[in-house]
Amino acid sequence: MIYEKAPAKINLTLDVLHKRPDGFHEVEMIMTTVDLADRIWLRLTSERSITIKASHRFVPNDRKNLAYQAADLLRKRYRVNEGVEITLDKNIPIAAGLAGGSSDAAATLRGLNRLWKLGLSLDELAVLGAEIGSDVSFCVYGGTAIANGRGEKITHLSPPPNCWVILAKPSIGVSTGNIYGQLDLSTVSHPKTAQMIEALKEGDYNKMCSSLGNVLEPVTMGLHDEVVVLKEQMERFGADAVLMSGSGPTVFGLVRQESRVPKIVNALKGFCQDVHAVRMLGERVLVD
Ligand SMILES: C[C@@](CO)(OP(=O)(O)O)[C@H](O)COP(=O)(O)OP(=O)(O)OC[C@H]1O[C@@H](n2ccc(N)nc2=O)[C@H](O)[C@@H]1O
Ligand SMILES: Nc1ncnc2c1ncn2[C@@H]1O[C@H](COP(=O)(O)OP(=O)(O)O)[C@@H](O)[C@H]1O
């Protein structure tokens, strides 16, 4: 039995440069992993099947599950004859902009590489991950990186300065495809990506806070007032800086001073059920 941790990511920046002929958007985004994670167990089975056991009622337990797709891809590509039972203990909110499914797929790739003794490097797993979804390559490594292309071209960056991250997810779901589809590139205000890279390099917390930006935030906010209200409340309760992650609807607040965290969490819990206070992980997965 092999165990893998599948952490969530947040977007410190998310910029869209243009729409591509293949329908995807060319992005430039800085992501970092946080200490809110799904837990995954992989067990060899004698039958050649892939079985998913998921603890959450909104998570599919068939081939629609991204962890299933990761196992199926590896099995076919490397002609593996063994089967696997994948048990997912979900802690990351679903369809939240936190890459939960992508991280499960990435952890499955890392774990099966060990269980099936395939001897692949993280770089090779990241290339395979891109076939499953745009965020899977980043999740293979974790840590902090800038992603280009449709999200699969990864350049590693310095970890963020230490702070708390408060995540709050309103009880609505958004479709990533729909949010990208409604983006009007003629009106976007681009985030300060270069300044964010400097902030990470210098370990400058205040500069990191003032460099946060996400071009998808106004799109999701235009569709869901809950996200606008949540961002305003988090700012009012005292987070140092607040941004929506990915295509949303999760909003995160950065807080440097530990003593302020419980107050902000309790205030948010008054009107939002899904609130987590976590640390940035910052560092990459240690392998190979
Ligand atoms: C917005 C981001 C930011 O990290 O994350 P989430 O909000 O999902 O966490 C990602 O770009 C989401 O990546 P991911 O969720 O893996 O997307 P995919 O499954 O590859 O694509 C879902 C749909 O989103 C759109 N899409 C995705 C990526 C991209 N660069 N351009 C796009 O236009 C396409 O319509 C695609 O059909
Ligand atoms: N392992 C998984 N965990 C969560 N959702 C999954 C998984 N596999 C497939 N899905 C599907 O992917 C959709 C998006 O889920 P998720 O990855 O949590 O969102 P996001 O990309 O916004 O972070 C869900 O609606 C769910 O049906």
Coordinates of N, CA and C in Angstrom, one line a residue, residues 77-281:
R77 N 0.0 3.4 -21.3 CA 1.3 3.9 -21.9 C 2.4 2.9 -21.6
Y78 N 2.4 2.3 -20.4 CA 3.5 1.5 -20.0 C 3.2 0.0 -20.0
R79 N 2.0 -0.3 -20.6 CA 1.5 -1.7 -20.7 C 1.6 -2.5 -19.3
V80 N 1.1 -1.9 -18.3 CA 1.1 -2.5 -17.0 C 0.0 -3.5 -16.9
N81 N 0.3 -4.7 -16.3 CA -0.7 -5.8 -16.2 C -1.4 -5.8 -14.9
E82 N -0.9 -5.1 -13.9 CA -1.5 -5.1 -12.6 C -2.6 -4.1 -12.5
G83 N -3.5 -4.3 -11.5 CA -4.6 -3.4 -11.3 C -4.3 -2.6 -10.0
V84 N -5.2 -1.6 -9.7 CA -5.0 -0.8 -8.5 C -6.3 -0.4 -8.0
E85 N -6.4 -0.3 -6.6 CA -7.5 0.3 -5.9 C -7.1 1.6 -5.4
I86 N -7.8 2.7 -5.8 CA -7.4 4.0 -5.3 C -8.4 4.5 -4.3
T87 N -8.0 4.8 -3.1 CA -8.9 5.3 -2.1 C -8.6 6.8 -1.9
L88 N -9.6 7.7 -2.1 CA -9.5 9.1 -2.0 C -10.2 9.6 -0.8
D89 N -9.4 10.3 0.1 CA -10.0 10.9 1.3 C -10.0 12.4 0.9
K90 N -11.2 13.0 0.5 CA -11.2 14.3 0.1 C -11.3 15.3 1.2
N91 N -10.4 16.3 1.2 CA -10.5 17.4 2.2 C -10.6 18.8 1.4
I92 N -10.1 18.8 0.1 CA -10.1 20.0 -0.7 C -11.5 20.1 -1.2
P93 N -12.1 21.3 -1.0 CA -13.5 21.5 -1.6 C -13.5 21.2 -3.1
I94 N -14.7 20.8 -3.6 CA -14.8 20.3 -5.0 C -15.2 21.5 -5.8
A95 N -14.6 21.5 -7.1 CA -14.9 22.6 -8.0 C -14.8 24.0 -7.4
A96 N -13.6 24.2 -6.8 CA -13.4 25.4 -6.0 C -12.4 26.3 -6.5
G97 N -11.6 25.9 -7.6 CA -10.5 26.8 -8.0 C -9.2 26.4 -7.3
L98 N -9.2 25.3 -6.6 CA -8.1 24.9 -5.8 C -7.3 23.6 -6.4
A99 N -7.8 23.2 -7.5 CA -7.1 22.1 -8.3 C -7.2 20.7 -7.5
G100 N -8.2 20.5 -6.8 CA -8.4 19.2 -6.0 C -8.2 18.0 -6.9
G101 N -9.0 18.0 -8.0 CA -9.0 16.8 -8.9 C -7.7 16.7 -9.6
S102 N -7.1 17.8 -10.0 CA -5.8 17.8 -10.6 C -4.7 17.3 -9.7
S103 N -4.8 17.6 -8.4 CA -3.8 17.2 -7.5 C -3.9 15.7 -7.2
D104 N -5.2 15.2 -7.1 CA -5.4 13.8 -7.0 C -4.8 13.0 -8.1
A105 N -5.0 13.6 -9.4 CA -4.4 12.9 -10.5 C -2.9 12.9 -10.4
A106 N -2.3 14.0 -10.0 CA -0.8 14.1 -9.9 C -0.3 13.2 -8.9
A107 N -1.0 13.1 -7.7 CA -0.5 12.2 -6.6 C -0.6 10.7 -7.1
T108 N -1.7 10.5 -7.9 CA -1.8 9.1 -8.4 C -0.7 8.8 -9.4
L109 N -0.3 9.7 -10.2 CA 0.9 9.5 -11.1 C 2.2 9.2 -10.2
R110 N 2.4 10.0 -9.2 CA 3.6 9.9 -8.4 C 3.5 8.5 -7.7
G111 N 2.4 8.2 -7.1 CA 2.2 7.0 -6.3 C 2.4 5.7 -7.2
L112 N 1.7 5.7 -8.3 CA 1.7 4.5 -9.2 C 3.1 4.3 -9.8
N113 N 3.8 5.4 -10.0 CA 5.2 5.3 -10.5 C 6.0 4.5 -9.5
R114 N 5.7 4.6 -8.2 CA 6.4 3.8 -7.2 C 5.8 2.4 -7.1
L115 N 4.5 2.4 -7.0 CA 3.8 1.0 -6.9 C 4.1 0.1 -8.0
W116 N 4.0 0.6 -9.2 CA 4.3 -0.2 -10.4 C 5.7 -0.2 -10.9
K117 N 6.6 0.5 -10.1 CA 8.0 0.5 -10.3 C 8.4 0.9 -11.8
L118 N 7.9 2.1 -12.2 CA 8.0 2.5 -13.6 C 9.3 3.3 -13.8
G119 N 9.9 3.9 -12.7 CA 11.2 4.6 -12.8 C 11.1 5.9 -13.6
L120 N 9.9 6.5 -13.6 CA 9.8 7.8 -14.3 C 10.2 9.0 -13.5
S121 N 10.8 10.0 -14.1 CA 11.2 11.2 -13.3 C 9.9 12.1 -13.2
L122 N 10.0 13.1 -12.3 CA 8.9 14.0 -12.1 C 8.6 14.8 -13.4
D123 N 9.7 15.1 -14.1 CA 9.5 15.8 -15.4 C 8.7 15.0 -16.4
E124 N 9.0 13.7 -16.4 CA 8.2 12.8 -17.3 C 6.7 12.7 -16.8
L125 N 6.5 12.6 -15.5 CA 5.2 12.5 -15.0 C 4.4 13.8 -15.3
A126 N 5.1 15.0 -15.2 CA 4.5 16.3 -15.5 C 4.0 16.3 -17.0
V127 N 4.8 15.8 -17.9 CA 4.4 15.8 -19.3 C 3.2 14.9 -19.5
L128 N 3.2 13.7 -18.8 CA 2.0 12.9 -18.9 C 0.8 13.6 -18.3
G129 N 1.0 14.3 -17.2 CA -0.1 14.9 -16.5 C -0.9 15.9 -17.4
A130 N -0.1 16.6 -18.3 CA -0.7 17.6 -19.2 C -1.8 17.0 -20.0
E131 N -1.7 15.7 -20.3 CA -2.8 15.0 -21.1 C -4.1 14.9 -20.3
I132 N -4.0 15.0 -19.0 CA -5.2 14.8 -18.2 C -5.9 16.1 -17.9
G133 N -5.1 17.2 -17.7 CA -5.7 18.5 -17.4 C -4.6 19.6 -17.3
S134 N -5.0 20.8 -17.5 CA -4.0 21.9 -17.6 C -3.2 22.1 -16.3
D135 N -3.9 21.8 -15.1 CA -3.2 22.1 -13.8 C -2.4 20.9 -13.3
V136 N -2.5 19.7 -14.0 CA -1.9 18.5 -13.4 C -0.4 18.6 -13.4
S137 N 0.2 19.2 -14.4 CA 1.7 19.2 -14.5 C 2.2 20.0 -13.2
F138 N 1.6 21.1 -12.9 CA 2.1 21.9 -11.7 C 1.9 21.0 -10.5
C139 N 0.8 20.3 -10.4 CA 0.5 19.5 -9.2 C 1.5 18.4 -9.0
V140 N 2.1 17.9 -10.1 CA 3.1 16.8 -10.0 C 4.2 17.3 -9.1
Y141 N 4.7 18.5 -9.3 CA 5.8 19.1 -8.5 C 5.4 19.7 -7.2
G142 N 4.2 20.4 -7.2 CA 3.9 21.2 -6.1 C 4.9 22.4 -5.9
G143 N 4.9 23.0 -4.7 CA 5.8 24.1 -4.5 C 5.3 25.4 -5.1
T144 N 6.2 26.2 -5.7 CA 5.8 27.5 -6.2 C 6.4 27.6 -7.6
A145 N 5.5 28.0 -8.6 CA 6.0 28.0 -10.0 C 5.2 29.0 -10.8
I146 N 5.8 29.4 -11.9 CA 5.0 30.1 -12.9 C 4.7 29.1 -14.0
A147 N 3.4 29.2 -14.4 CA 2.9 28.2 -15.5 C 2.5 29.0 -16.7
N148 N 3.0 28.5 -17.8 CA 2.7 29.2 -19.1 C 2.0 28.1 -20.0
G149 N 1.8 28.5 -21.3 CA 1.1 27.7 -22.2 C -0.4 27.6 -21.8
R150 N -1.0 26.4 -21.8 CA -2.3 26.4 -21.2 C -2.3 26.1 -19.7
G151 N -1.0 26.1 -19.1 CA -0.8 25.9 -17.7 C 0.2 24.8 -17.5
E152 N 0.6 24.1 -18.5 CA 1.5 22.9 -18.4 C 3.0 23.2 -18.5
K153 N 3.4 24.4 -18.9 CA 4.8 24.7 -18.9 C 5.2 25.3 -17.6
I154 N 6.1 24.6 -16.9 CA 6.3 25.0 -15.5 C 7.8 25.5 -15.3
T155 N 7.9 26.6 -14.6 CA 9.2 27.1 -14.2 C 9.1 27.4 -12.7
H156 N 10.0 26.7 -12.0 CA 10.0 26.8 -10.5 C 10.5 28.2 -10.0
L157 N 9.8 28.6 -8.9 CA 10.1 29.9 -8.3 C 10.5 29.7 -6.8
S158 N 11.0 30.8 -6.3 CA 11.3 30.8 -4.8 C 10.0 30.6 -4.1
P159 N 10.0 30.0 -2.9 CA 8.7 29.8 -2.1 C 8.3 31.2 -1.5
P160 N 7.0 31.4 -1.3 CA 6.6 32.7 -0.7 C 7.0 32.9 0.7
P161 N 7.1 34.1 1.2 CA 7.4 34.4 2.6 C 6.3 33.7 3.5
N162 N 6.7 33.3 4.6 CA 5.8 32.6 5.5 C 4.6 33.4 5.9
C163 N 3.4 32.8 5.8 CA 2.2 33.5 6.3 C 1.1 32.5 6.4
W164 N 0.0 32.9 6.9 CA -1.2 32.1 6.9 C -2.1 32.4 5.7
V165 N -2.8 31.4 5.2 CA -3.8 31.5 4.1 C -5.1 31.1 4.6
I166 N -6.1 32.0 4.6 CA -7.5 31.7 5.0 C -8.3 31.5 3.7
L167 N -8.8 30.2 3.6 CA -9.6 29.9 2.3 C -11.0 29.9 2.7
A168 N -11.9 30.5 1.9 CA -13.3 30.4 2.1 C -14.0 30.2 0.8
K169 N -14.8 29.1 0.8 CA -15.5 28.8 -0.5 C -17.0 28.9 -0.3
P170 N -17.6 29.9 -1.1 CA -19.1 30.0 -1.0 C -19.7 28.7 -1.6
S171 N -21.0 28.4 -1.2 CA -21.6 27.2 -1.6 C -22.2 27.3 -3.0
I172 N -21.4 27.6 -3.9 CA -21.8 27.7 -5.3 C -20.7 26.9 -6.1
G173 N -21.1 26.4 -7.3 CA -20.1 25.8 -8.1 C -19.9 26.6 -9.4
V174 N -18.6 26.7 -9.9 CA -18.4 27.4 -11.2 C -17.8 26.4 -12.1
S175 N -18.0 26.6 -13.4 CA -17.4 25.8 -14.5 C -16.2 26.5 -15.0
T176 N -15.0 25.9 -14.9 CA -13.8 26.6 -15.4 C -14.0 27.0 -16.9
G177 N -14.5 26.1 -17.7 CA -14.7 26.4 -19.1 C -15.6 27.6 -19.4
N178 N -16.6 27.7 -18.6 CA -17.6 28.8 -18.7 C -16.9 30.1 -18.3
I179 N -16.1 30.1 -17.3 CA -15.5 31.4 -16.8 C -14.5 31.9 -17.9
Y180 N -13.6 30.9 -18.4 CA -12.7 31.3 -19.4 C -13.5 31.8 -20.7
G181 N -14.6 31.2 -21.0 CA -15.4 31.5 -22.1 C -16.0 32.9 -22.0
Q182 N -16.3 33.4 -20.8 CA -16.9 34.7 -20.7 C -15.9 35.9 -20.5
L183 N -14.6 35.5 -20.6 CA -13.6 36.6 -20.4 C -13.5 37.4 -21.6
D184 N -13.5 38.8 -21.4 CA -13.4 39.7 -22.5 C -12.0 40.3 -22.4
L185 N -11.1 39.8 -23.3 CA -9.7 40.2 -23.2 C -9.4 41.7 -23.5
S186 N -10.4 42.4 -24.1 CA -10.2 43.8 -24.4 C -10.3 44.7 -23.2
T187 N -10.9 44.1 -22.1 CA -11.1 44.9 -20.9 C -10.3 44.5 -19.7
V188 N -9.4 43.5 -19.8 CA -8.7 43.0 -18.6 C -7.6 43.9 -18.1
S189 N -7.5 43.9 -16.8 CA -6.4 44.6 -16.2 C -5.4 43.5 -15.7
H190 N -4.2 43.5 -16.4 CA -3.3 42.4 -16.2 C -2.6 42.5 -14.8
P191 N -2.4 41.4 -14.1 CA -1.7 41.4 -12.8 C -0.2 41.7 -13.0
K192 N 0.4 42.1 -11.9 CA 1.9 42.5 -11.9 C 2.7 41.2 -11.7
T193 N 2.8 40.4 -12.7 CA 3.5 39.1 -12.6 C 5.0 39.3 -12.3
A194 N 5.7 40.2 -13.0 CA 7.1 40.4 -12.8 C 7.4 40.9 -11.3
Q195 N 6.5 41.8 -10.8 CA 6.6 42.3 -9.5 C 6.4 41.1 -8.4
M196 N 5.5 40.2 -8.8 CA 5.3 39.1 -7.9 C 6.5 38.2 -7.8
I197 N 7.2 38.0 -9.0 CA 8.4 37.1 -9.0 C 9.5 37.8 -8.1
E198 N 9.6 39.1 -8.3 CA 10.6 39.9 -7.4 C 10.2 39.7 -5.9
A199 N 8.9 39.8 -5.6 CA 8.5 39.7 -4.2 C 8.9 38.3 -3.6
L200 N 8.7 37.3 -4.4 CA 9.1 35.9 -4.0 C 10.6 35.8 -3.8
K201 N 11.3 36.3 -4.8 CA 12.8 36.3 -4.7 C 13.3 37.0 -3.5
E202 N 12.7 38.1 -3.2 CA 13.2 39.0 -2.1 C 12.6 38.6 -0.8
G203 N 11.6 37.7 -0.8 CA 10.9 37.3 0.4 C 10.1 38.5 1.0
D204 N 9.6 39.4 0.2 CA 9.0 40.6 0.6 C 7.5 40.4 0.7
Y205 N 7.0 40.2 1.9 CA 5.6 39.9 2.2 C 4.6 41.0 1.7
N206 N 5.0 42.3 2.0 CA 4.1 43.4 1.6 C 4.0 43.5 0.1
K207 N 5.2 43.3 -0.6 CA 5.2 43.4 -2.1 C 4.4 42.2 -2.7
M208 N 4.4 41.0 -2.0 CA 3.6 39.9 -2.5 C 2.1 40.3 -2.4
C209 N 1.8 40.9 -1.3 CA 0.3 41.2 -1.1 C -0.1 42.2 -2.1
S210 N 0.8 43.2 -2.5 CA 0.3 44.2 -3.4 C 0.5 43.8 -4.9
S211 N 1.0 42.5 -5.1 CA 1.1 42.0 -6.5 C 0.1 41.0 -6.8
L212 N -0.8 40.7 -5.9 CA -1.8 39.6 -6.2 C -2.7 40.1 -7.3
G213 N -3.1 39.2 -8.3 CA -4.1 39.6 -9.3 C -4.5 38.5 -10.1
N214 N -5.8 38.5 -10.5 CA -6.4 37.4 -11.3 C -7.4 37.9 -12.3
V215 N -7.2 37.7 -13.6 CA -8.1 38.3 -14.6 C -9.4 37.6 -14.6
L216 N -9.5 36.4 -14.0 CA -10.8 35.7 -14.0 C -11.7 36.2 -12.8
E217 N -11.1 36.9 -11.9 CA -11.9 37.3 -10.7 C -13.1 38.2 -11.1
P218 N -12.9 39.2 -11.9 CA -14.1 40.0 -12.3 C -15.2 39.2 -13.0
V219 N -14.8 38.2 -13.8 CA -15.7 37.4 -14.5 C -16.6 36.6 -13.6
T220 N -16.0 35.9 -12.7 CA -16.7 35.1 -11.7 C -17.6 36.0 -10.8
M221 N -17.0 37.1 -10.4 CA -17.7 38.0 -9.5 C -18.9 38.6 -10.2
G222 N -18.8 38.8 -11.5 CA -20.0 39.3 -12.3 C -21.1 38.4 -12.3
L223 N -20.8 37.1 -12.2 CA -21.8 36.0 -12.2 C -22.3 35.7 -10.8
H224 N -21.5 35.9 -9.8 CA -21.8 35.4 -8.5 C -21.5 36.5 -7.4
D225 N -22.6 37.1 -7.0 CA -22.4 38.2 -6.0 C -21.8 37.7 -4.7
E226 N -22.0 36.3 -4.4 CA -21.4 35.7 -3.2 C -19.9 35.9 -3.1
V227 N -19.2 35.9 -4.2 CA -17.8 36.0 -4.2 C -17.4 37.5 -3.9
V228 N -18.1 38.4 -4.4 CA -17.9 39.8 -4.1 C -18.0 40.1 -2.6
V229 N -19.1 39.6 -2.1 CA -19.4 39.8 -0.6 C -18.3 39.1 0.2
L230 N -17.9 37.9 -0.1 CA -16.9 37.2 0.6 C -15.5 38.0 0.6
K231 N -15.2 38.5 -0.5 CA -13.9 39.2 -0.6 C -14.0 40.5 0.3
E232 N -15.1 41.2 0.2 CA -15.3 42.4 1.0 C -15.2 42.1 2.5
Q233 N -15.9 41.0 2.9 CA -15.9 40.6 4.3 C -14.5 40.3 4.8
M234 N -13.8 39.5 3.9 CA -12.4 39.1 4.4 C -11.5 40.3 4.5
E235 N -11.7 41.3 3.7 CA -10.9 42.5 3.8 C -11.3 43.3 5.1
R236 N -12.6 43.3 5.3 CA -13.1 44.1 6.4 C -12.7 43.4 7.8
F237 N -12.6 42.1 7.8 CA -12.2 41.3 9.0 C -10.7 41.4 9.3
G238 N -10.0 41.9 8.3 CA -8.6 42.2 8.6 C -7.5 41.4 7.9
A239 N -7.9 40.7 6.8 CA -6.8 40.0 6.0 C -5.9 41.1 5.4
D240 N -4.6 40.8 5.2 CA -3.7 41.8 4.6 C -4.0 42.0 3.1
A241 N -4.4 40.9 2.4 CA -4.7 41.0 1.0 C -5.6 39.8 0.7
V242 N -6.5 40.0 -0.3 CA -7.5 39.0 -0.6 C -7.6 38.8 -2.1
L243 N -7.7 37.6 -2.6 CA -7.9 37.3 -4.0 C -8.7 36.0 -4.2
M244 N -9.4 36.0 -5.4 CA -10.1 34.7 -5.7 C -9.0 33.8 -6.4
S245 N -9.1 32.5 -6.1 CA -8.1 31.5 -6.7 C -8.7 30.9 -7.9
G246 N -7.8 30.8 -9.0 CA -8.2 30.1 -10.2 C -9.5 30.7 -10.8
S247 N -10.4 29.8 -11.2 CA -11.7 30.3 -11.8 C -12.7 30.5 -10.7
G248 N -12.3 30.3 -9.4 CA -13.1 30.5 -8.3 C -14.0 29.2 -8.0
P249 N -14.9 29.4 -7.1 CA -15.3 30.6 -6.3 C -14.5 30.8 -5.0
T250 N -13.5 30.0 -4.7 CA -12.8 30.2 -3.4 C -12.1 31.5 -3.4
V251 N -12.2 32.2 -2.3 CA -11.5 33.4 -2.0 C -10.4 33.1 -0.9
F252 N -9.2 33.6 -1.1 CA -8.2 33.4 0.0 C -7.7 34.8 0.5
G253 N -7.4 34.8 1.8 CA -6.8 36.0 2.4 C -5.5 35.6 2.9
L254 N -4.5 36.5 2.8 CA -3.2 36.3 3.4 C -3.1 37.1 4.7
V255 N -2.6 36.4 5.7 CA -2.5 37.0 7.0 C -1.1 36.7 7.6
R256 N -0.3 37.7 8.0 CA 1.0 37.5 8.5 C 1.0 37.2 10.0
Q257 N 0.1 37.9 10.7 CA 0.1 37.9 12.2 C -0.8 36.7 12.7
E258 N -0.2 35.7 13.3 CA -0.9 34.5 13.6 C -2.1 34.8 14.6
S259 N -1.9 35.7 15.5 CA -3.0 36.0 16.5 C -4.3 36.5 15.8
R260 N -4.2 37.0 14.6 CA -5.4 37.6 14.0 C -6.2 36.5 13.2
V261 N -5.6 35.3 13.0 CA -6.2 34.2 12.2 C -7.5 33.7 12.8
P262 N -7.6 33.3 14.1 CA -8.9 32.8 14.6 C -10.0 33.8 14.6
K263 N -9.7 35.1 14.8 CA -10.8 36.1 14.7 C -11.4 36.1 13.3
I264 N -10.5 36.2 12.3 CA -11.0 36.2 10.9 C -11.8 35.0 10.6
V265 N -11.2 33.8 10.9 CA -11.9 32.5 10.6 C -13.3 32.5 11.3
N266 N -13.4 32.9 12.6 CA -14.7 32.8 13.3 C -15.7 33.8 12.6
A267 N -15.2 35.0 12.3 CA -16.1 36.0 11.6 C -16.6 35.4 10.3
L268 N -15.8 34.8 9.5 CA -16.2 34.2 8.2 C -17.2 33.1 8.4
K269 N -16.9 32.3 9.5 CA -17.8 31.1 9.7 C -19.3 31.5 10.0
G270 N -19.4 32.8 10.3 CA -20.8 33.3 10.6 C -21.7 33.2 9.3
F271 N -21.1 33.3 8.2 CA -21.9 33.2 6.9 C -21.4 32.3 5.8
C272 N -20.2 31.6 6.1 CA -19.7 30.8 5.1 C -19.3 29.5 5.7
Q273 N -19.8 28.3 5.2 CA -19.5 27.0 5.9 C -18.1 26.5 5.7
D274 N -17.6 26.8 4.5 CA -16.3 26.1 4.1 C -15.1 27.1 4.3
V275 N -14.6 27.1 5.5 CA -13.5 28.0 5.8 C -12.3 27.2 6.4
H276 N -11.1 27.4 5.9 CA -9.9 26.7 6.4 C -8.8 27.7 6.6
A277 N -8.0 27.6 7.7 CA -6.8 28.4 7.9 C -5.6 27.4 7.7
V278 N -4.8 27.7 6.8 CA -3.7 26.8 6.4 C -2.4 27.6 6.2
R279 N -1.3 26.8 6.2 CA 0.0 27.4 5.9 C 0.3 27.2 4.4
M280 N 1.2 28.1 3.8 CA 1.7 27.8 2.5 C 2.7 26.7 2.7
L281 N 2.8 25.8 1.6 CA 3.8 24.7 1.7 C 5.1 25.2 1.1

